[in-house]
Short mmCIF file of C-alpha atoms in Angstrom, two decimals:
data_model
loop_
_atom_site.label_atom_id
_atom_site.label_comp_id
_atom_site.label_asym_id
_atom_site.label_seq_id
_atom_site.Cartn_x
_atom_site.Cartn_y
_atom_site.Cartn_z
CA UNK A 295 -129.39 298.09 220.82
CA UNK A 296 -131.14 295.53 223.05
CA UNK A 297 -134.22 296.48 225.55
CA UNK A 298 -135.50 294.57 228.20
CA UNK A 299 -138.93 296.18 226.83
CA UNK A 300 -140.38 296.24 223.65
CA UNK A 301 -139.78 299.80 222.47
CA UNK A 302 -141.61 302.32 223.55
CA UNK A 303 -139.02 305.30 223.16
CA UNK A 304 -137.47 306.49 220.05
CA UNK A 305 -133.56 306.18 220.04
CA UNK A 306 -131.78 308.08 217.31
CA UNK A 307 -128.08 306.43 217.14
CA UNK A 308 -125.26 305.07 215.37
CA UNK A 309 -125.73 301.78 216.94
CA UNK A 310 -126.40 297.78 215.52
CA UNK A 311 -129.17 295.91 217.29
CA UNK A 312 -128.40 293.14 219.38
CA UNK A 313 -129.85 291.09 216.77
CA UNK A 314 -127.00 292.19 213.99
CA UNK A 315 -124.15 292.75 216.56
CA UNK A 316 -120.59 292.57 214.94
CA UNK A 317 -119.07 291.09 217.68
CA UNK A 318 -119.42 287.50 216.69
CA UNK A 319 -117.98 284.41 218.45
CA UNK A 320 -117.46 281.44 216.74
CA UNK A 321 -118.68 278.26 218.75
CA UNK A 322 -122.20 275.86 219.24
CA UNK A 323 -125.45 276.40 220.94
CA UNK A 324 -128.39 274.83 221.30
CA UNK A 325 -131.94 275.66 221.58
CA UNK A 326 -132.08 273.60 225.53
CA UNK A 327 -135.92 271.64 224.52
CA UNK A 328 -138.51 272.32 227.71
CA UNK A 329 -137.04 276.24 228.33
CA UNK A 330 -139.88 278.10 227.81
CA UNK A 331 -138.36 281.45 226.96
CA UNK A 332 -136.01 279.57 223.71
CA UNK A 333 -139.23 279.85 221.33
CA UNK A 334 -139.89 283.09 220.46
CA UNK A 335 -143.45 284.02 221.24
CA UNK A 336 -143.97 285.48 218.04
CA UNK A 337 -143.81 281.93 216.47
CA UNK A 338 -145.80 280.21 219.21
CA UNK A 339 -149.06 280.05 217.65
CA UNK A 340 -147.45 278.85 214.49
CA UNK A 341 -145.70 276.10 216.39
CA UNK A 342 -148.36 274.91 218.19
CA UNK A 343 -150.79 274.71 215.03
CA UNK A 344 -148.12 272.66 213.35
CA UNK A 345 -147.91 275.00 210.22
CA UNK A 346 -143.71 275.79 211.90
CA UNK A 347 -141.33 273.53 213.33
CA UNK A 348 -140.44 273.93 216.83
CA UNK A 349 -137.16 275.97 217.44
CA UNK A 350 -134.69 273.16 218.12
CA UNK A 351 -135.43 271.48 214.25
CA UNK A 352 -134.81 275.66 212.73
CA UNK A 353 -131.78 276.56 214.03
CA UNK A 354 -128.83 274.95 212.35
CA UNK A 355 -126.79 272.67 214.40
CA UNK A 356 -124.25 274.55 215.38
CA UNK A 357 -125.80 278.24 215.75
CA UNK A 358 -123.85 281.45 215.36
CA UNK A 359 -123.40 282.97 219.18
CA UNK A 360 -123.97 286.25 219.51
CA UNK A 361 -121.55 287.44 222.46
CA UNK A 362 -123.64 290.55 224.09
CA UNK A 363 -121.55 290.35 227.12
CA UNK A 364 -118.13 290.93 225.41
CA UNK A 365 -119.59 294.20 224.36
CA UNK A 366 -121.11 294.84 227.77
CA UNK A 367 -124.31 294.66 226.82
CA UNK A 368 -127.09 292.75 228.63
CA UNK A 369 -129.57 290.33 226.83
CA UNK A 370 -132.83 291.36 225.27
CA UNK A 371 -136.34 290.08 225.97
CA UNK A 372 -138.57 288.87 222.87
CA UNK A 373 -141.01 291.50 221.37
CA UNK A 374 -141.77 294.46 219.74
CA UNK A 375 -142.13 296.47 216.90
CA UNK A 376 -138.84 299.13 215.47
CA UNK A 377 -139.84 302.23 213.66
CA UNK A 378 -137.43 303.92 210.88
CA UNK A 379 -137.67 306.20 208.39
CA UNK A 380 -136.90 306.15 205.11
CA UNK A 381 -137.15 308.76 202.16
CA UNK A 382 -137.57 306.37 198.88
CA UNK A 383 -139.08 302.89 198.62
CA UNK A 384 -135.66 301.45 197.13
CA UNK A 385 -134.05 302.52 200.75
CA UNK A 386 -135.33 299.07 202.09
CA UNK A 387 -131.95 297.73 201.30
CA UNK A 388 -130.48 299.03 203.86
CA UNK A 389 -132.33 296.16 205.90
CA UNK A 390 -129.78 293.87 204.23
CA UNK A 391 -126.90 296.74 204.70
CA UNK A 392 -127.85 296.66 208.77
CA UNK A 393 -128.85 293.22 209.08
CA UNK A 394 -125.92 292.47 208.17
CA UNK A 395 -125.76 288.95 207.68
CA UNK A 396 -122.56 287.87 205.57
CA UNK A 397 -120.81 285.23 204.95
CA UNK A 398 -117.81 286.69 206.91
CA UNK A 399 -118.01 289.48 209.47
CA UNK A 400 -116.32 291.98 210.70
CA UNK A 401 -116.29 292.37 214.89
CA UNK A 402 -115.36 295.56 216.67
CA UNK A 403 -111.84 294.75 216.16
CA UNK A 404 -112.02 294.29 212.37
CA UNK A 405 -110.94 290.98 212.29
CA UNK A 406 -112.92 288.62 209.93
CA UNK A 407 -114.81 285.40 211.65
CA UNK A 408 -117.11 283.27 209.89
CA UNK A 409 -121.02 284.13 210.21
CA UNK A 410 -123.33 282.06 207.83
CA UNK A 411 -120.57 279.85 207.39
CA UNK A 412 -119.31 277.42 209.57
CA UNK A 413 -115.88 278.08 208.80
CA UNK A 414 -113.00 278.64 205.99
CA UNK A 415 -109.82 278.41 205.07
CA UNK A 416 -107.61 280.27 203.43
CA UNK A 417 -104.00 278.79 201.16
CA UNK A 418 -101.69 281.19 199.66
CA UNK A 419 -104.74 283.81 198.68
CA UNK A 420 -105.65 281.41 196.07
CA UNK A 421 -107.42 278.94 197.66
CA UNK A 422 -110.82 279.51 199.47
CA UNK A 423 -112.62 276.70 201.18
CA UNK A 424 -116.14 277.24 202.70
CA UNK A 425 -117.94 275.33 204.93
CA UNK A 426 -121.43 275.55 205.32
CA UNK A 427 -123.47 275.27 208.73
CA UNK A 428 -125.92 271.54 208.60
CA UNK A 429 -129.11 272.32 209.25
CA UNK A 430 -129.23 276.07 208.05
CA UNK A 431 -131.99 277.19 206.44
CA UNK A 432 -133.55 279.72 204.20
CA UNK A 433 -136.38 281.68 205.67
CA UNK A 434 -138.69 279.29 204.17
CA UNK A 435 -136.98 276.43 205.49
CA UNK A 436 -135.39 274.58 202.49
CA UNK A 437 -132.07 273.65 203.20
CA UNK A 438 -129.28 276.62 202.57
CA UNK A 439 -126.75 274.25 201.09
CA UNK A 440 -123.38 274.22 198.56
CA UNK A 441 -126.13 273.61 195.52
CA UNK A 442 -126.72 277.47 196.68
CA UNK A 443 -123.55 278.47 195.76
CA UNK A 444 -123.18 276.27 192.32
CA UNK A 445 -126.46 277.71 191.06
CA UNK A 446 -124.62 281.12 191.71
CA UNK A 447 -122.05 280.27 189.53
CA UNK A 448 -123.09 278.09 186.59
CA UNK A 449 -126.54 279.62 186.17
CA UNK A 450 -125.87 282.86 187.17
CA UNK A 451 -122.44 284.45 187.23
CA UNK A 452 -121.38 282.56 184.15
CA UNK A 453 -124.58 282.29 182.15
CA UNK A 454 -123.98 284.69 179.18
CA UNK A 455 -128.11 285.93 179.41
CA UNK A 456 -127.87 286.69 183.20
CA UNK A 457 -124.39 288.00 183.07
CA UNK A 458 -123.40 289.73 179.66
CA UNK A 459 -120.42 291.26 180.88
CA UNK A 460 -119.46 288.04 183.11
CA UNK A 461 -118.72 287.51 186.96
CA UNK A 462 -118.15 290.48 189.08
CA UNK A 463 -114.40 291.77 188.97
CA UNK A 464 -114.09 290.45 192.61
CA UNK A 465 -114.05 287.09 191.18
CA UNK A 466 -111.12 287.73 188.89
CA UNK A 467 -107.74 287.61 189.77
CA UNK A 468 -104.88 288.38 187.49
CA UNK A 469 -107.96 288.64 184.83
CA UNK A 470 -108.45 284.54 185.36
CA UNK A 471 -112.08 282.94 186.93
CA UNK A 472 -111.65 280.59 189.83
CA UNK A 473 -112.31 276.82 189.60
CA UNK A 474 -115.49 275.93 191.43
CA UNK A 475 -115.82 273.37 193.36
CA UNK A 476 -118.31 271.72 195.49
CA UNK A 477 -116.71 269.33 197.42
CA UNK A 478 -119.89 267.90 199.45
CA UNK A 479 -123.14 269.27 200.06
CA UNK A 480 -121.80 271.17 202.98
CA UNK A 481 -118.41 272.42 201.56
CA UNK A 482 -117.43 274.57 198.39
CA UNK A 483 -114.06 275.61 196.92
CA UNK A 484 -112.67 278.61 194.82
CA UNK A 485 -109.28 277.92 193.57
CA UNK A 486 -107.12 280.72 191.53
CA UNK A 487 -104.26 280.63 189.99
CA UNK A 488 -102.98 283.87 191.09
CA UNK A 489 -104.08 285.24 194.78
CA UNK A 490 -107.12 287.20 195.44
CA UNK A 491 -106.71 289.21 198.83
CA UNK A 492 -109.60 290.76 198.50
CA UNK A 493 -111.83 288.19 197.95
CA UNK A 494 -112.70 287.27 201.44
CA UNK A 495 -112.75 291.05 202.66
CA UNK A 496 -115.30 291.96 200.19
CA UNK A 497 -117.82 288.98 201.47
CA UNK A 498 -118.03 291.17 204.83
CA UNK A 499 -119.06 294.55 202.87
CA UNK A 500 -122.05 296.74 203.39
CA UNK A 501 -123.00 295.46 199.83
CA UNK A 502 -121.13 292.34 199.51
CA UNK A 503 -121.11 290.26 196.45
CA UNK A 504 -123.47 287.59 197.10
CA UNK A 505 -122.23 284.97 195.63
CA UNK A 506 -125.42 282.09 196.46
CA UNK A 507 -128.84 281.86 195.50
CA UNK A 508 -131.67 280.25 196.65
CA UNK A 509 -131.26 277.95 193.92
CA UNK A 510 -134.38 276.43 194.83
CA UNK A 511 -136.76 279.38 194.16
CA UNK A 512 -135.30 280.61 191.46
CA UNK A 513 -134.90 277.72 189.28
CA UNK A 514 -138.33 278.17 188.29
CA UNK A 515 -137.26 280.86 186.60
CA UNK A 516 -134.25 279.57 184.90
CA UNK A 517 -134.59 278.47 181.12
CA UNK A 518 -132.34 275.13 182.12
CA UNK A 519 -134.34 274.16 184.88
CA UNK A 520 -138.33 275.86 184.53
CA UNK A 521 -141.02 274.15 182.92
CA UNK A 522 -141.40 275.73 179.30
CA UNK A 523 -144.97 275.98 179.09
CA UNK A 524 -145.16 277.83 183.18
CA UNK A 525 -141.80 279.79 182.00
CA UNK A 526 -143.66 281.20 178.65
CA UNK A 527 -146.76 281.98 180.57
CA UNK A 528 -144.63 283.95 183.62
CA UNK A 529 -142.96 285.83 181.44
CA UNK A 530 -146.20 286.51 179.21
CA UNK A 531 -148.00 287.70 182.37
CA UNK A 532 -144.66 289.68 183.98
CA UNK A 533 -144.79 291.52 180.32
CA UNK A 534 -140.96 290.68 180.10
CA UNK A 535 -138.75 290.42 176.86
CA UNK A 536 -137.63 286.75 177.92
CA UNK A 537 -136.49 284.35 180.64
CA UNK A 538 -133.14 285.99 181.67
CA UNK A 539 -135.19 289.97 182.19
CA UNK A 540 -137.75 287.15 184.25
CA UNK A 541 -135.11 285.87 186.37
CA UNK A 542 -133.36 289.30 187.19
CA UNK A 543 -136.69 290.39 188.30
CA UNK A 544 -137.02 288.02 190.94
CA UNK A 545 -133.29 288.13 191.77
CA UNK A 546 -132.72 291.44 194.24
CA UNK A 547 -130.56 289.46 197.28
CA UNK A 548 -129.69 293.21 198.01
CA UNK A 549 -132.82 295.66 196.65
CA UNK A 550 -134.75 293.32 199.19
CA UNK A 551 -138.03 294.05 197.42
CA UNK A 552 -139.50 290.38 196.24
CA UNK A 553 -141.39 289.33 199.17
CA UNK A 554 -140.98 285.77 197.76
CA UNK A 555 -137.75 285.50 197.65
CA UNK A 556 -136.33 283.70 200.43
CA UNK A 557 -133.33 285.26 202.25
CA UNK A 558 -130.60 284.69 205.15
CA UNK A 559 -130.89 288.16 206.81
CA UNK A 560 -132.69 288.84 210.19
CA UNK A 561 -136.42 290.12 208.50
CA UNK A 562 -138.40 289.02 206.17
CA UNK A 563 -139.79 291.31 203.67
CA UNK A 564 -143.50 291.21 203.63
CA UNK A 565 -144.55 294.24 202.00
CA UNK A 566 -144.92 294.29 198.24
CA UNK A 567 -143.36 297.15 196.69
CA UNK A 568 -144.23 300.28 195.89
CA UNK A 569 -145.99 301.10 199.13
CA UNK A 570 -145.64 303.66 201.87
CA UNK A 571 -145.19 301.65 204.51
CA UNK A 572 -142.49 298.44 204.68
CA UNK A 573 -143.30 295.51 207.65
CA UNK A 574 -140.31 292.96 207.65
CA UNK A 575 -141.05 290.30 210.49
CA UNK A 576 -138.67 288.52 212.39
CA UNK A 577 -136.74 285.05 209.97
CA UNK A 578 -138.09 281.64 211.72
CA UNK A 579 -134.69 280.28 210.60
CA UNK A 580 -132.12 282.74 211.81
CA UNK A 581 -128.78 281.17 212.38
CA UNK A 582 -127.81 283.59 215.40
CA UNK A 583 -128.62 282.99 218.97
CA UNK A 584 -127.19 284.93 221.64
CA UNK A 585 -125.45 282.83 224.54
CA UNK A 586 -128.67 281.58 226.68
CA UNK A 587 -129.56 280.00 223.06
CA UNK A 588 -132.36 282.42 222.34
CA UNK A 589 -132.84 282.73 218.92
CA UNK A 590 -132.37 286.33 217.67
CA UNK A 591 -133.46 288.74 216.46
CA UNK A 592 -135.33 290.14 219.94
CA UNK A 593 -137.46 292.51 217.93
CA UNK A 594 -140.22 290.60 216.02
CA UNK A 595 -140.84 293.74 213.41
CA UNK A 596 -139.17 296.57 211.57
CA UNK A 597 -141.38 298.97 210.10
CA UNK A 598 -140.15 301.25 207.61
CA UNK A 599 -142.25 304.37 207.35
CA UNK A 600 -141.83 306.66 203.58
CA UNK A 601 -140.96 310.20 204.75
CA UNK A 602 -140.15 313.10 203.09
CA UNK A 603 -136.47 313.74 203.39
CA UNK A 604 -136.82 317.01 205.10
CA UNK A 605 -139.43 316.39 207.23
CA UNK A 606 -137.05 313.03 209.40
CA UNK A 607 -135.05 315.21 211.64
CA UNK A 608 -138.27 316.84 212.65
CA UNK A 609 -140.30 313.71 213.08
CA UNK A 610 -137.40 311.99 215.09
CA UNK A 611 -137.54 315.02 217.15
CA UNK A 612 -141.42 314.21 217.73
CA UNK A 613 -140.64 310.51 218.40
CA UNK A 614 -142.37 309.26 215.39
CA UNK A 615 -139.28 306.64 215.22
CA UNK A 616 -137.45 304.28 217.53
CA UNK A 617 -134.15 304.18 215.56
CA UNK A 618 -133.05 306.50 213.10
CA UNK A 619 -129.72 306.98 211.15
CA UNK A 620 -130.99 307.61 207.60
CA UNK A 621 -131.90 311.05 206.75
CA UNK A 622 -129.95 312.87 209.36
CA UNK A 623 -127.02 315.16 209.83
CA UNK A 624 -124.85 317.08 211.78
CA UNK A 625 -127.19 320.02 211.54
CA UNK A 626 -130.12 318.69 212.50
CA UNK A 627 -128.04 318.04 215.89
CA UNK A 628 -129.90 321.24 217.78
CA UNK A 629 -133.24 319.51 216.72
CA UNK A 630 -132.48 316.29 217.70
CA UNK A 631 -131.33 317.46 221.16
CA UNK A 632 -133.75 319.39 221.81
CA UNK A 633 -136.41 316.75 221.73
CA UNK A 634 -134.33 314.30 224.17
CA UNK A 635 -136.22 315.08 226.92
CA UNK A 636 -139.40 315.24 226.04
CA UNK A 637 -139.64 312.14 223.99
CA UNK A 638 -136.97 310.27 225.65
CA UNK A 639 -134.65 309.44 223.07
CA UNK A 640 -130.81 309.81 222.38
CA UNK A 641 -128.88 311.13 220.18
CA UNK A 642 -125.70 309.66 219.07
CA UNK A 643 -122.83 309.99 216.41
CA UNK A 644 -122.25 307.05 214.05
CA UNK A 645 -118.75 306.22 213.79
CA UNK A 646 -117.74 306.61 210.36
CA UNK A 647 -115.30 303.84 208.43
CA UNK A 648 -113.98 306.72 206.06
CA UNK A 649 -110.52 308.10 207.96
CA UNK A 650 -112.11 312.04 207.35
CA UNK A 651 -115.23 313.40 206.98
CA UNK A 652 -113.78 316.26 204.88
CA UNK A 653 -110.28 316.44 203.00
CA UNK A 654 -108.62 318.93 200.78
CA UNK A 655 -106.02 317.61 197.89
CA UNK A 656 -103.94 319.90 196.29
CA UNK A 657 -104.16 319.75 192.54
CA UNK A 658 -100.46 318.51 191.63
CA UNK A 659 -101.30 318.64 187.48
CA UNK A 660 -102.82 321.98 187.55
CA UNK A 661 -102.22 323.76 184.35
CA UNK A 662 -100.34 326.88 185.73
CA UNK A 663 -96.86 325.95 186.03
CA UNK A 664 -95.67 328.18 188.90
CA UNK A 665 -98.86 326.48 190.95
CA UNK A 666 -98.45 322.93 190.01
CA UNK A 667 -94.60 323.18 191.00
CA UNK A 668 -95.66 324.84 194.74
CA UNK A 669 -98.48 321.85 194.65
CA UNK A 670 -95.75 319.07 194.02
CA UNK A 671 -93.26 320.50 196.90
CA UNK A 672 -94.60 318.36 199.73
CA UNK A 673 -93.28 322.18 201.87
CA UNK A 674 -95.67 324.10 200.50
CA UNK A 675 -98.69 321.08 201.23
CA UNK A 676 -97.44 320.85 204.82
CA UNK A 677 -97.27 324.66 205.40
CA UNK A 678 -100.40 324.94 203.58
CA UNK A 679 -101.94 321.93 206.45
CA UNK A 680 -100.08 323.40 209.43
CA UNK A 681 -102.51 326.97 207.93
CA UNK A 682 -105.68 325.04 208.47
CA UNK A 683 -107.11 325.63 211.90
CA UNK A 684 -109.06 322.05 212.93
CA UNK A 685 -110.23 323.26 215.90
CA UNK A 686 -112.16 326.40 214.25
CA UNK A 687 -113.69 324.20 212.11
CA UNK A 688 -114.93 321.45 214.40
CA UNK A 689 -116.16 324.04 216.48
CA UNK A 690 -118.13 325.74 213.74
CA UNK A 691 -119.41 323.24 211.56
CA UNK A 692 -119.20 320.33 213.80
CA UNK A 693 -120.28 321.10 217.02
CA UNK A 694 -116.91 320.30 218.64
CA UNK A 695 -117.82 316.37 217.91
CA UNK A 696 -115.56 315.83 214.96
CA UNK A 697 -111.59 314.69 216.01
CA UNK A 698 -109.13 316.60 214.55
CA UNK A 699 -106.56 315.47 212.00
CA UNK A 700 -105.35 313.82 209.83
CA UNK A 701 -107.45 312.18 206.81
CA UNK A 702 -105.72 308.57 207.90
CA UNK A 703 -106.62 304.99 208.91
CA UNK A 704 -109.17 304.38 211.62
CA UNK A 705 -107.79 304.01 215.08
CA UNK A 706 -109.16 300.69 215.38
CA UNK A 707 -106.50 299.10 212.29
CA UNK A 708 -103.71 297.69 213.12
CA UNK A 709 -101.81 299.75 210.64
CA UNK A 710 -103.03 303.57 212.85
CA UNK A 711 -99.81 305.27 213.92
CA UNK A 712 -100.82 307.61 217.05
CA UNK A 713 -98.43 310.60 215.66
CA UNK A 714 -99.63 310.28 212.10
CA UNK A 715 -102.66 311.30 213.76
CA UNK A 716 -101.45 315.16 214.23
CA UNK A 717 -98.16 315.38 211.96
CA UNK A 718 -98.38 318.50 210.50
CA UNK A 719 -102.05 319.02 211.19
CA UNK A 720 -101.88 320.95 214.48
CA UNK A 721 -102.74 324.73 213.48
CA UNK A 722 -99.20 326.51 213.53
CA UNK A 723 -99.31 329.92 211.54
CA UNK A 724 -95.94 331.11 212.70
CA UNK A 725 -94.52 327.53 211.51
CA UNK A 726 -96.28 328.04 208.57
CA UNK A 727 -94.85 330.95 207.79
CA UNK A 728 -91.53 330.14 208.44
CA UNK A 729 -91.90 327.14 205.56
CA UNK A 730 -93.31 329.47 203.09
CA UNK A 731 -90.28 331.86 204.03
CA UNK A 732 -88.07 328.77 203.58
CA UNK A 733 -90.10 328.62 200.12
CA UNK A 734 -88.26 332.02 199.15
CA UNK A 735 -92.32 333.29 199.12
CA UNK A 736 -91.16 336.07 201.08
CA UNK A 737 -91.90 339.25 198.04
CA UNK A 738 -95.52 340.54 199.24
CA UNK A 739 -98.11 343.16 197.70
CA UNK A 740 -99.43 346.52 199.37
CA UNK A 741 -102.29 344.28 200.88
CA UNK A 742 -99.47 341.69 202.55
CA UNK A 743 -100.53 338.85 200.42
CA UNK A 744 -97.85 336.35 199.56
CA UNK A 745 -96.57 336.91 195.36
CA UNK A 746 -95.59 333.39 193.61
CA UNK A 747 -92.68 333.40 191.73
CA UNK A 748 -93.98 334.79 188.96
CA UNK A 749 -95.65 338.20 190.78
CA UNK A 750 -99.10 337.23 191.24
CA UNK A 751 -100.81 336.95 194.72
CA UNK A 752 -100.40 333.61 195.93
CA UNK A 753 -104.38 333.13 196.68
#
């Protein structure tokens, strides 16, 4: 969420900074030289000691821009320092989860537009062709290039040590590998025989397969490319059985916890692990700007504070963080809201991708026959749904913030139907009853409880 401030108030939502925004537009900026408010500040002592380029030579010629306004949201300012909470050293990933930068994205709408890449196309399902960005850069400013992606491939994914059991399944379709191509240093091709619809989707996931390396870092670690003499002593000193445990050491694009590893993402992990306390700082070589061609992120650090578990909901409540998702749930909701005023914070629900929070599936092989026949007659399922009373529920466990329904596809797909929504989920008993009357359930015991078929209570 962007502030006009550095933060000063803890906000506990459901929300992306401006910095890792969805809502991604496709077109070119420019960092404009002579605008003093492009370079970040944070950088400015760098720049001007000579140890960082300026701005215009780290952004990548045709920068990713951020459209704020389409989501009626106003620019940030530079600055400032984000507190979170986490309850385990490993939950740093979740700066690559939120940071969110992919390949492809995923705006408000679902639809998926290019984000580190310049562009793609797609032929048939079969035939991906990506196109890099010129002048992108890792976040220690070598070149992000299509060597990136071969190293992936014919060191990694392929290399029997690094990958006994092969390439992920994503990269298999109809049980066949892709040809790889690289077709310049800019461009790279995956070509099937047989289409693969969800290879594209899966780029844009929380934990996407990442399918490039920074081949240039970790070649020194790679028994084809390393010097033998520095490989034998690395692994000697790293107390490792041999060059392939070595090299998955260093690789963690997603555990995000080898401060030397360069990366694409928004932060920069500077904080060996284990530890306490996690500092990621802003990435000199974002590819994102937002449309006056600042470069984002706005907030220069993230700090990720080790918590115990139960003690979050109380510590958001004291504003000991500025934006907090992990570690909280619907009933610490009195907690949270309680503190709003005081420490002048919000508290917001994170819209969920799954189409229920809870739903109930009837067992259609259970072992007793008279049940699993009752279970397969879709009657009995919808009388059993119309016996369900939503509104109870969502009042009781839920606060009355949950929507009632139907566990379904999001409203945002294309494929939602409006009156799948409610079909046969609006809380009916006397409909119910009818069906189960219809059912020829009608024989009952002293107590008025239903008999199956075979004269036992139908509970």
């Amino acid at each position: 969420m962007p502030h006009k401030t550095p933060f000063t108030s803890a906000i506990v939502a459901g929300l992306l900074l401006a910095c890792v925004v969805l809502v991604l537009s496709v077109g070119n900026a420019r960092a404009e030289e002579g605008r003093s408010d492009i370079e970040p500040p944070f950088f400015a002592s760098a720049v001007a000691q000579g140890s960082l380029p300026p701005i215009a030579a780290r952004l990548p010629d045709q920068p990713l821009i951020v459209d704020l306004a389409a989501q009626a949201l106003e620019p940030g300012n530079y600055g400032g320092t984000l507190r979170t909470l986490i309850t385990k050293s490993r939950d740093i990933r979740y700066m690559v989860v939120n940071g969110y930068a992919r390949l492809v994205g995923r705006d408000a709408r679902l639809r998926l537009l290019p984000d580190i890449l310049q562009s793609y196309e797609v032929t048939d399902e079969r035939i991906f062709t990506f196109r890099l960005r010129s002048g992108h850069r890792w976040s220690d400013g070598h070149p992000f290039t299509a060597e990136d992606f071969r190293y992936y491939w014919e060191d990694i994914a392929t290399n029997p040590e690094l990958s006994p059991a092969g390439p992920p399944a994503l990269m298999l379709a109809d049980g066949a590998l892709p040809q790889f191509e690289v077709i310049d240093p800019l461009t790279v091709r995956y070509r099937w025989s047989s289409p693969n619809p969800a290879f594209l989707s899966a780029l844009a996931q929380a934990r996407p397969p990442f399918i490039y390396r920074p081949a240039h870092y970790l070649g020194q670690f790679h028994i084809r490319y390393a010097d033998p003499d520095r490989l034998a002593a690395m692994i000697a000193s790293e107390k490792v059985r041999n060059w392939a445990a070595l090299h998955n050491r260093r690789d963690n694009m997603y555990k995000f916890d080898n401060i030397d590893m360069p990366t694409l993402q928004p932060w920069v992990n500077r904080t060996p692990s284990p530890a306490a306390q996690y500092v990621f700082e802003r990435n000199p070589y974002y590819h994102r700007v937002d449309a006056a061609g600042r470069q984002l992120p706005y907030i220069d650090r993230v700090v990720m504070q080790v918590a115990d578990g139960r003690l979050i909901a109380a510590k958001t409540n004291a504003g000991e963080t500025d934006l907090q998702a992990r570690g909280l749930s619907f009933s610490d909701i009195t907690v949270l809201r309680q503190g709003e005023a005081r420490n002048g914070y919000q508290t917001r629900l994170w819209p969920l991708s799954a189409g229920a929070h809870m739903a109930l599936y009837p067992n259609l092989n259970y072992e007793r026959p008279v049940w699993r026949a009752l279970f397969r007659d879709v009657r009995f399922r919808r009388a059993l749904s119309l016996g369900i009373d939503r509104h109870l529920i969502n009042r009781s466990l839920f606060f009355g913030l949950a929507l009632e329904g139907n566990n379904m596809v999001l409203p945002t797909s294309p494929l939602f139907e409006p009156a799948l929504q409610t079909r046969w989920a609006v809380y009916n008993r006397a409909v119910a009853n009818r069906m189960l009357d219809a059912l020829e359930l009608t024989a009952r015991d002293g107590r008025g409880i239903r008999l199956l078929p075979d004269g036992q209570p139908l509970r």
